[in-house]
Tab-separated table of C-alpha atoms in Angstrom:
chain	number	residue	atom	x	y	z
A	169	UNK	CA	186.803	167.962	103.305
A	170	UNK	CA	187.053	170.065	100.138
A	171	UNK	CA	187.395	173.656	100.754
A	172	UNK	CA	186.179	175.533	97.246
A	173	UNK	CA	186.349	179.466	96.960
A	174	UNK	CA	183.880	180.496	93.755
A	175	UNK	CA	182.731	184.169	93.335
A	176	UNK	CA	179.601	185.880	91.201
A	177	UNK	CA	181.295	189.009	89.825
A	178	UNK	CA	178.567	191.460	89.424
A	179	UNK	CA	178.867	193.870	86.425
A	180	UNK	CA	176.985	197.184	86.110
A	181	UNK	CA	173.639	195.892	84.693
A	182	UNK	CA	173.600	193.250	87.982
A	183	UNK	CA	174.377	190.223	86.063
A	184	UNK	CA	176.889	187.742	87.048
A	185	UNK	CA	179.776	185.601	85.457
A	186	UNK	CA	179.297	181.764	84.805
A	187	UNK	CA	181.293	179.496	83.334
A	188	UNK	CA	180.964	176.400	81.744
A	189	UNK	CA	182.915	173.425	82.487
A	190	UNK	CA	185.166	172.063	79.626
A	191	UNK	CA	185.597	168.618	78.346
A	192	UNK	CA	187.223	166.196	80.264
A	193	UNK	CA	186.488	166.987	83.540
A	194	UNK	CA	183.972	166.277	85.718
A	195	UNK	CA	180.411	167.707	85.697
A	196	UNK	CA	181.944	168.398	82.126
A	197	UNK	CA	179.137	170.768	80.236
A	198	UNK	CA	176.939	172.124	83.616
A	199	UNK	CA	177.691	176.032	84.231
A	200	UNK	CA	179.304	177.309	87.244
A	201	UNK	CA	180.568	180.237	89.129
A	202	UNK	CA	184.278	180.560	89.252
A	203	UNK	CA	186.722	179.783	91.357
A	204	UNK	CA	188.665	176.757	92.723
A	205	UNK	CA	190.062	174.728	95.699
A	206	UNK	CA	191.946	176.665	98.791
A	207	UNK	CA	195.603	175.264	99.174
A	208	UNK	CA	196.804	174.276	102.717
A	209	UNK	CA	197.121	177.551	104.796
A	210	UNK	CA	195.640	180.110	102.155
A	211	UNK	CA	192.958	182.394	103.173
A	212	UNK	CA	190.094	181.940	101.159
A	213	UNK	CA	189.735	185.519	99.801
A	214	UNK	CA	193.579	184.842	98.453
A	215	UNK	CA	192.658	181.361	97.126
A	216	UNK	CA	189.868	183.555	95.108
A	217	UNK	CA	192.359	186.419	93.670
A	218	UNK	CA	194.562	183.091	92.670
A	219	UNK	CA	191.898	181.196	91.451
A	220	UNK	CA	190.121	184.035	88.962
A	221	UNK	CA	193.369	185.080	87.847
A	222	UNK	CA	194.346	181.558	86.832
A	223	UNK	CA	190.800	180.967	85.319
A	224	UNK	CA	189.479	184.704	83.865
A	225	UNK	CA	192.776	186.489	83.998
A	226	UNK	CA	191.112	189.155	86.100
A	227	UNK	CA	193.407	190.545	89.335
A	228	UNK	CA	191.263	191.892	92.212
A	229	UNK	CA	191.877	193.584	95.637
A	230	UNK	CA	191.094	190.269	98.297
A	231	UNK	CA	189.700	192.582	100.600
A	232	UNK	CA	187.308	193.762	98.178
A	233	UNK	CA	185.116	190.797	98.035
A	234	UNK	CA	181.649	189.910	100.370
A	235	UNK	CA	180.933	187.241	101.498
A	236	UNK	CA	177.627	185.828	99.765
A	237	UNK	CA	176.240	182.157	100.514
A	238	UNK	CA	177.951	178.618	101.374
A	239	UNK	CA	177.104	175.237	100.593
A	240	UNK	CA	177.649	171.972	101.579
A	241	UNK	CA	177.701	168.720	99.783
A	242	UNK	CA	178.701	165.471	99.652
A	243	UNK	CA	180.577	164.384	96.594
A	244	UNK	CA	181.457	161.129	96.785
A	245	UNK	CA	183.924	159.971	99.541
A	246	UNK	CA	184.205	163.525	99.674
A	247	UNK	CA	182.746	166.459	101.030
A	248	UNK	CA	182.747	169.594	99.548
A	249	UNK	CA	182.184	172.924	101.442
A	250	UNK	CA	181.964	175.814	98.818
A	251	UNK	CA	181.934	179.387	99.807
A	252	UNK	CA	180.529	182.088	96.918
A	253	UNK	CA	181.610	185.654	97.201
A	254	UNK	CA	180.161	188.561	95.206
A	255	UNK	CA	182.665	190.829	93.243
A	256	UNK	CA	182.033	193.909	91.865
A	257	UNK	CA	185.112	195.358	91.207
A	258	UNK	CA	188.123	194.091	89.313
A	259	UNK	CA	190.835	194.676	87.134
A	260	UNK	CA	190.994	193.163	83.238
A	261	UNK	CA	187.778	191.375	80.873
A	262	UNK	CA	187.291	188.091	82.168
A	263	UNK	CA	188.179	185.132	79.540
A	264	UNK	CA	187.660	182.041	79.341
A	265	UNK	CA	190.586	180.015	80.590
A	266	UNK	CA	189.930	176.802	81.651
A	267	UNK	CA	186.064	176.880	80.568
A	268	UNK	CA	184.169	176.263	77.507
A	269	UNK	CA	182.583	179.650	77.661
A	270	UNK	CA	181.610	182.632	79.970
A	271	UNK	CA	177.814	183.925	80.350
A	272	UNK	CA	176.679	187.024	81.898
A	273	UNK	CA	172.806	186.113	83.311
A	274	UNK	CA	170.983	187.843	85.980
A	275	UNK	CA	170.560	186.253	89.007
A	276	UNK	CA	166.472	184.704	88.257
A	277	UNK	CA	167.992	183.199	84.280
A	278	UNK	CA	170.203	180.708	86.567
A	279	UNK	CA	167.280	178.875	87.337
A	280	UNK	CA	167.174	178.223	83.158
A	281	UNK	CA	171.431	176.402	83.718
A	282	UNK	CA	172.066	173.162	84.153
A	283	UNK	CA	174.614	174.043	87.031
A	284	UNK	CA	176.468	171.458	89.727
A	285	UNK	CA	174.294	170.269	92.274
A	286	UNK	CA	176.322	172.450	95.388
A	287	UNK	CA	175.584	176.003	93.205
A	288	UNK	CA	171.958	175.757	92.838
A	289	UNK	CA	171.103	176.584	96.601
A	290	UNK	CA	173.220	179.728	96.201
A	291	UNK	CA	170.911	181.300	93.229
A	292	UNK	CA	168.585	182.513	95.976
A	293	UNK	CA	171.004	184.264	97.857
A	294	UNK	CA	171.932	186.088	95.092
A	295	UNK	CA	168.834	186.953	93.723
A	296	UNK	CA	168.339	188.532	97.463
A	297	UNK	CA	171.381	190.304	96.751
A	298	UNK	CA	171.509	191.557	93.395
């Protein structure tokens, strides 16, 4: 089992972060939200504060961040359980890392993204929540 932490930071206008996967790596080109994999014995909402700071070079308060959606999917000879949290406050301007580029889109324009197949059931729950 895969354990992934990925988060929709909201900004004012209720649009959320995606990022597009780079070159090189798998699902190379298809937009996502950010985050990565939880390490052995990290809380999740740590493994997110890592994981954005890494990718966006954002910090954030851990106990700042909601739960949103989860999915489940099998990759593979894996499976991957991915957990999205919403964020709406932080600290920094996100960058672009480790991605080809960053998009702010309302929740309904992610329809219009070619995204990984274990983000597209979480669009709905955020357009319930944004």
């Amino acid at each position: 089992m895969l354990l992934v932490v990925a988060a929709a930071l909201v900004d004012g206008d209720g649009r959320v972060l995606v990022q597009r996967r780079p070159a090189g790596k798998p699902m190379a080109g298809l937009w996502e939200f950010p985050g990565g994999k939880v390490e052995a014995g990290e809380l999740p909402e740590f493994a997110l504060a890592r994981e954005l700071e890494e990718e966006l070079g954002i910090s954030l308060d851990p106990g700042l961040v909601k739960p949103c959606a989860f999915a489940s999917e099998t990759l593979g000879t894996k499976h991957l359980l991915l957990l999205l949290y919403t964020l709406r406050n932080w600290s920094g301007t996100p960058a672009a890392r480790h991605a080809d580029a960053l998009q702010w889109v309302y929740p309904g324009e992610l329809h219009a993204l070619e995204m990984p197949p274990a983000d597209v059931p979480l669009i709905a729950a955020l357009e319930k929540l944004v």
